Amino acid sequence: MGLFQGGSLFQDPEIVNAFSGAIAGALTATFVCPLDVLKTRLQVQRISSSQRVGIAGGLAGIVRQEGFGGLYRGLTPTLMALLPNWAVYFTVYGRLKTTLITRPDGRTVPATPAIHMTA
């Protein structure tokens, strides 16, 4: 009997939260990576006021010099660091929220903004 057979693996809310967190982290890192690369390059290089370029000009310069892959330099280590982080974060957040909305008698109460902020 396989682990995925019958969908039993994805019926566990903690597994769902872990996968959701990992996917959210991967998407975030992928979309933000070009800006992070540009930010790092601008921080490392001393740019005089006559050489300043905007975001679009800086990104275009990276693509012109290194190709499209230059925008995603460093994405792999970022993903390796952030995927477990976001998976744990989403899992702990979901567990804390469930704990805070569940009363000792087993009934649940609506999750208020205060409960979300506390979790």
mmCIF file with all atom_site columns, C-alpha atoms in Angstrom:
data_model
loop_
_atom_site.group_PDB
_atom_site.id
_atom_site.type_symbol
_atom_site.label_atom_id
_atom_site.label_alt_id
_atom_site.label_comp_id
_atom_site.label_asym_id
_atom_site.label_entity_id
_atom_site.label_seq_id
_atom_site.pdbx_PDB_ins_code
_atom_site.Cartn_x
_atom_site.Cartn_y
_atom_site.Cartn_z
_atom_site.occupancy
_atom_site.B_iso_or_equiv
_atom_site.pdbx_formal_charge
_atom_site.auth_seq_id
_atom_site.auth_comp_id
_atom_site.auth_asym_id
_atom_site.auth_atom_id
_atom_site.pdbx_PDB_model_num
ATOM 1   C CA . MET A 1 1   ? 0.000   0.000  0.000   1.00 0.00 ? 1   MET A CA 1
ATOM 2   C CA . GLY A 1 2   ? 1.524   3.295  -1.098  1.00 0.00 ? 2   GLY A CA 1
ATOM 3   C CA . LEU A 1 3   ? 1.861   6.413  0.991   1.00 0.00 ? 3   LEU A CA 1
ATOM 4   C CA . PHE A 1 4   ? -0.247  8.476  -1.414  1.00 0.00 ? 4   PHE A CA 1
ATOM 5   C CA . GLN A 1 5   ? -2.870  5.778  -1.990  1.00 0.00 ? 5   GLN A CA 1
ATOM 6   C CA . GLY A 1 6   ? -6.351  6.978  -1.086  1.00 0.00 ? 6   GLY A CA 1
ATOM 7   C CA . GLY A 1 7   ? -5.115  10.509 -0.467  1.00 0.00 ? 7   GLY A CA 1
ATOM 8   C CA . SER A 1 8   ? -4.495  9.723  3.231   1.00 0.00 ? 8   SER A CA 1
ATOM 9   C CA . LEU A 1 9   ? -1.247  11.688 3.344   1.00 0.00 ? 9   LEU A CA 1
ATOM 10  C CA . PHE A 1 10  ? -2.941  14.926 2.343   1.00 0.00 ? 10  PHE A CA 1
ATOM 11  C CA . GLN A 1 11  ? -5.759  14.512 4.844   1.00 0.00 ? 11  GLN A CA 1
ATOM 12  C CA . ASP A 1 12  ? -3.380  15.428 7.672   1.00 0.00 ? 12  ASP A CA 1
ATOM 13  C CA . PRO A 1 13  ? -3.623  19.227 8.141   1.00 0.00 ? 13  PRO A CA 1
ATOM 14  C CA . GLU A 1 14  ? -0.011  19.471 9.264   1.00 0.00 ? 14  GLU A CA 1
ATOM 15  C CA . ILE A 1 15  ? 1.220   17.841 6.052   1.00 0.00 ? 15  ILE A CA 1
ATOM 16  C CA . VAL A 1 16  ? -1.020  20.149 4.023   1.00 0.00 ? 16  VAL A CA 1
ATOM 17  C CA . ASN A 1 17  ? 0.331   23.169 5.926   1.00 0.00 ? 17  ASN A CA 1
ATOM 18  C CA . ALA A 1 18  ? 3.941   22.035 5.412   1.00 0.00 ? 18  ALA A CA 1
ATOM 19  C CA . PHE A 1 19  ? 3.448   21.573 1.662   1.00 0.00 ? 19  PHE A CA 1
ATOM 20  C CA . SER A 1 20  ? 1.558   24.875 1.421   1.00 0.00 ? 20  SER A CA 1
ATOM 21  C CA . GLY A 1 21  ? 4.352   26.690 3.235   1.00 0.00 ? 21  GLY A CA 1
ATOM 22  C CA . ALA A 1 22  ? 7.022   25.152 1.027   1.00 0.00 ? 22  ALA A CA 1
ATOM 23  C CA . ILE A 1 23  ? 5.121   26.062 -2.147  1.00 0.00 ? 23  ILE A CA 1
ATOM 24  C CA . ALA A 1 24  ? 4.477   29.606 -0.913  1.00 0.00 ? 24  ALA A CA 1
ATOM 25  C CA . GLY A 1 25  ? 8.161   30.019 -0.046  1.00 0.00 ? 25  GLY A CA 1
ATOM 26  C CA . ALA A 1 26  ? 9.252   28.711 -3.447  1.00 0.00 ? 26  ALA A CA 1
ATOM 27  C CA . LEU A 1 27  ? 6.908   31.045 -5.316  1.00 0.00 ? 27  LEU A CA 1
ATOM 28  C CA . THR A 1 28  ? 7.932   34.030 -3.219  1.00 0.00 ? 28  THR A CA 1
ATOM 29  C CA . ALA A 1 29  ? 11.643  33.361 -3.684  1.00 0.00 ? 29  ALA A CA 1
ATOM 30  C CA . THR A 1 30  ? 11.210  32.847 -7.425  1.00 0.00 ? 30  THR A CA 1
ATOM 31  C CA . PHE A 1 31  ? 9.331   36.106 -7.954  1.00 0.00 ? 31  PHE A CA 1
ATOM 32  C CA . VAL A 1 32  ? 11.546  38.198 -5.664  1.00 0.00 ? 32  VAL A CA 1
ATOM 33  C CA . CYS A 1 33  ? 14.909  36.759 -6.758  1.00 0.00 ? 33  CYS A CA 1
ATOM 34  C CA . PRO A 1 34  ? 15.545  39.210 -9.650  1.00 0.00 ? 34  PRO A CA 1
ATOM 35  C CA . LEU A 1 35  ? 14.994  42.171 -7.337  1.00 0.00 ? 35  LEU A CA 1
ATOM 36  C CA . ASP A 1 36  ? 17.189  40.598 -4.680  1.00 0.00 ? 36  ASP A CA 1
ATOM 37  C CA . VAL A 1 37  ? 19.972  40.058 -7.231  1.00 0.00 ? 37  VAL A CA 1
ATOM 38  C CA . LEU A 1 38  ? 19.695  43.696 -8.327  1.00 0.00 ? 38  LEU A CA 1
ATOM 39  C CA . LYS A 1 39  ? 19.670  44.938 -4.722  1.00 0.00 ? 39  LYS A CA 1
ATOM 40  C CA . THR A 1 40  ? 22.789  42.929 -3.894  1.00 0.00 ? 40  THR A CA 1
ATOM 41  C CA . ARG A 1 41  ? 24.631  44.169 -6.986  1.00 0.00 ? 41  ARG A CA 1
ATOM 42  C CA . LEU A 1 42  ? 23.769  47.769 -6.199  1.00 0.00 ? 42  LEU A CA 1
ATOM 43  C CA . GLN A 1 43  ? 24.944  47.344 -2.614  1.00 0.00 ? 43  GLN A CA 1
ATOM 44  C CA . VAL A 1 44  ? 28.261  45.823 -3.643  1.00 0.00 ? 44  VAL A CA 1
ATOM 45  C CA . GLN A 1 45  ? 29.073  48.284 -6.433  1.00 0.00 ? 45  GLN A CA 1
ATOM 46  C CA . ARG A 1 46  ? 29.794  51.901 -5.731  1.00 0.00 ? 46  ARG A CA 1
ATOM 47  C CA . ILE A 1 47  ? 27.620  53.773 -8.153  1.00 0.00 ? 47  ILE A CA 1
ATOM 48  C CA . SER A 1 48  ? 28.139  57.464 -8.686  1.00 0.00 ? 48  SER A CA 1
ATOM 49  C CA . SER A 1 49  ? 25.131  59.691 -9.225  1.00 0.00 ? 49  SER A CA 1
ATOM 50  C CA . SER A 1 50  ? 25.853  59.846 -12.967 1.00 0.00 ? 50  SER A CA 1
ATOM 51  C CA . GLN A 1 51  ? 25.685  56.027 -13.234 1.00 0.00 ? 51  GLN A CA 1
ATOM 52  C CA . ARG A 1 52  ? 22.403  55.496 -11.401 1.00 0.00 ? 52  ARG A CA 1
ATOM 53  C CA . VAL A 1 53  ? 19.817  53.424 -13.168 1.00 0.00 ? 53  VAL A CA 1
ATOM 54  C CA . GLY A 1 54  ? 16.311  52.500 -12.136 1.00 0.00 ? 54  GLY A CA 1
ATOM 55  C CA . ILE A 1 55  ? 14.984  49.059 -11.391 1.00 0.00 ? 55  ILE A CA 1
ATOM 56  C CA . ALA A 1 56  ? 14.072  48.354 -15.013 1.00 0.00 ? 56  ALA A CA 1
ATOM 57  C CA . GLY A 1 57  ? 17.452  49.618 -16.261 1.00 0.00 ? 57  GLY A CA 1
ATOM 58  C CA . GLY A 1 58  ? 19.337  47.560 -13.705 1.00 0.00 ? 58  GLY A CA 1
ATOM 59  C CA . LEU A 1 59  ? 17.421  44.379 -14.523 1.00 0.00 ? 59  LEU A CA 1
ATOM 60  C CA . ALA A 1 60  ? 17.876  44.991 -18.249 1.00 0.00 ? 60  ALA A CA 1
ATOM 61  C CA . GLY A 1 61  ? 21.610  45.440 -17.704 1.00 0.00 ? 61  GLY A CA 1
ATOM 62  C CA . ILE A 1 62  ? 21.866  42.105 -15.912 1.00 0.00 ? 62  ILE A CA 1
ATOM 63  C CA . VAL A 1 63  ? 19.939  40.355 -18.709 1.00 0.00 ? 63  VAL A CA 1
ATOM 64  C CA . ARG A 1 64  ? 22.114  42.060 -21.349 1.00 0.00 ? 64  ARG A CA 1
ATOM 65  C CA . GLN A 1 65  ? 25.389  41.069 -19.660 1.00 0.00 ? 65  GLN A CA 1
ATOM 66  C CA . GLU A 1 66  ? 24.535  37.612 -18.254 1.00 0.00 ? 66  GLU A CA 1
ATOM 67  C CA . GLY A 1 67  ? 21.329  36.506 -19.898 1.00 0.00 ? 67  GLY A CA 1
ATOM 68  C CA . PHE A 1 68  ? 18.009  35.744 -18.258 1.00 0.00 ? 68  PHE A CA 1
ATOM 69  C CA . GLY A 1 69  ? 19.654  33.250 -15.885 1.00 0.00 ? 69  GLY A CA 1
ATOM 70  C CA . GLY A 1 70  ? 21.616  36.077 -14.300 1.00 0.00 ? 70  GLY A CA 1
ATOM 71  C CA . LEU A 1 71  ? 18.408  37.317 -12.699 1.00 0.00 ? 71  LEU A CA 1
ATOM 72  C CA . TYR A 1 72  ? 18.091  34.031 -10.818 1.00 0.00 ? 72  TYR A CA 1
ATOM 73  C CA . ARG A 1 73  ? 21.667  33.678 -9.636  1.00 0.00 ? 73  ARG A CA 1
ATOM 74  C CA . GLY A 1 74  ? 21.566  32.364 -6.074  1.00 0.00 ? 74  GLY A CA 1
ATOM 75  C CA . LEU A 1 75  ? 18.016  31.007 -6.276  1.00 0.00 ? 75  LEU A CA 1
ATOM 76  C CA . THR A 1 76  ? 19.016  27.420 -5.445  1.00 0.00 ? 76  THR A CA 1
ATOM 77  C CA . PRO A 1 77  ? 20.661  28.186 -2.071  1.00 0.00 ? 77  PRO A CA 1
ATOM 78  C CA . THR A 1 78  ? 17.796  30.525 -1.259  1.00 0.00 ? 78  THR A CA 1
ATOM 79  C CA . LEU A 1 79  ? 15.275  27.758 -1.938  1.00 0.00 ? 79  LEU A CA 1
ATOM 80  C CA . MET A 1 80  ? 17.304  25.263 0.085   1.00 0.00 ? 80  MET A CA 1
ATOM 81  C CA . ALA A 1 81  ? 17.254  27.635 3.059   1.00 0.00 ? 81  ALA A CA 1
ATOM 82  C CA . LEU A 1 82  ? 13.695  28.937 2.786   1.00 0.00 ? 82  LEU A CA 1
ATOM 83  C CA . LEU A 1 83  ? 11.629  25.859 1.894   1.00 0.00 ? 83  LEU A CA 1
ATOM 84  C CA . PRO A 1 84  ? 12.111  24.137 5.259   1.00 0.00 ? 84  PRO A CA 1
ATOM 85  C CA . ASN A 1 85  ? 11.700  27.465 7.033   1.00 0.00 ? 85  ASN A CA 1
ATOM 86  C CA . TRP A 1 86  ? 8.328   28.207 5.439   1.00 0.00 ? 86  TRP A CA 1
ATOM 87  C CA . ALA A 1 87  ? 7.140   24.603 5.812   1.00 0.00 ? 87  ALA A CA 1
ATOM 88  C CA . VAL A 1 88  ? 7.819   24.714 9.551   1.00 0.00 ? 88  VAL A CA 1
ATOM 89  C CA . TYR A 1 89  ? 6.362   28.221 9.876   1.00 0.00 ? 89  TYR A CA 1
ATOM 90  C CA . PHE A 1 90  ? 3.054   27.291 8.223   1.00 0.00 ? 90  PHE A CA 1
ATOM 91  C CA . THR A 1 91  ? 2.827   24.051 10.227  1.00 0.00 ? 91  THR A CA 1
ATOM 92  C CA . VAL A 1 92  ? 3.467   25.743 13.583  1.00 0.00 ? 92  VAL A CA 1
ATOM 93  C CA . TYR A 1 93  ? 1.104   28.608 12.744  1.00 0.00 ? 93  TYR A CA 1
ATOM 94  C CA . GLY A 1 94  ? -1.685  26.174 11.840  1.00 0.00 ? 94  GLY A CA 1
ATOM 95  C CA . ARG A 1 95  ? -1.113  24.120 14.999  1.00 0.00 ? 95  ARG A CA 1
ATOM 96  C CA . LEU A 1 96  ? -1.078  27.206 17.246  1.00 0.00 ? 96  LEU A CA 1
ATOM 97  C CA . LYS A 1 97  ? -4.221  28.590 15.654  1.00 0.00 ? 97  LYS A CA 1
ATOM 98  C CA . THR A 1 98  ? -6.023  25.274 16.122  1.00 0.00 ? 98  THR A CA 1
ATOM 99  C CA . THR A 1 99  ? -4.892  25.129 19.758  1.00 0.00 ? 99  THR A CA 1
ATOM 100 C CA . LEU A 1 100 ? -6.079  28.679 20.430  1.00 0.00 ? 100 LEU A CA 1
ATOM 101 C CA . ILE A 1 101 ? -9.553  28.220 18.919  1.00 0.00 ? 101 ILE A CA 1
ATOM 102 C CA . THR A 1 102 ? -10.229 24.830 20.554  1.00 0.00 ? 102 THR A CA 1
ATOM 103 C CA . ARG A 1 103 ? -11.796 25.033 24.010  1.00 0.00 ? 103 ARG A CA 1
ATOM 104 C CA . PRO A 1 104 ? -11.229 22.394 26.727  1.00 0.00 ? 104 PRO A CA 1
ATOM 105 C CA . ASP A 1 105 ? -14.690 20.908 26.090  1.00 0.00 ? 105 ASP A CA 1
ATOM 106 C CA . GLY A 1 106 ? -13.740 20.266 22.435  1.00 0.00 ? 106 GLY A CA 1
ATOM 107 C CA . ARG A 1 107 ? -15.826 22.969 20.777  1.00 0.00 ? 107 ARG A CA 1
ATOM 108 C CA . THR A 1 108 ? -14.164 25.540 18.559  1.00 0.00 ? 108 THR A CA 1
ATOM 109 C CA . VAL A 1 109 ? -14.663 29.272 18.508  1.00 0.00 ? 109 VAL A CA 1
ATOM 110 C CA . PRO A 1 110 ? -14.214 31.605 15.537  1.00 0.00 ? 110 PRO A CA 1
ATOM 111 C CA . ALA A 1 111 ? -10.653 32.745 14.948  1.00 0.00 ? 111 ALA A CA 1
ATOM 112 C CA . THR A 1 112 ? -10.535 36.443 15.754  1.00 0.00 ? 112 THR A CA 1
ATOM 113 C CA . PRO A 1 113 ? -7.824  38.816 14.524  1.00 0.00 ? 113 PRO A CA 1
ATOM 114 C CA . ALA A 1 114 ? -6.267  38.610 17.992  1.00 0.00 ? 114 ALA A CA 1
ATOM 115 C CA . ILE A 1 115 ? -5.968  34.824 17.673  1.00 0.00 ? 115 ILE A CA 1
ATOM 116 C CA . HIS A 1 116 ? -4.344  35.157 14.253  1.00 0.00 ? 116 HIS A CA 1
ATOM 117 C CA . MET A 1 117 ? -1.842  37.684 15.593  1.00 0.00 ? 117 MET A CA 1
ATOM 118 C CA . THR A 1 118 ? -1.087  35.559 18.659  1.00 0.00 ? 118 THR A CA 1
ATOM 119 C CA . ALA A 1 119 ? -0.479  32.449 16.578  1.00 0.00 ? 119 ALA A CA 1
#
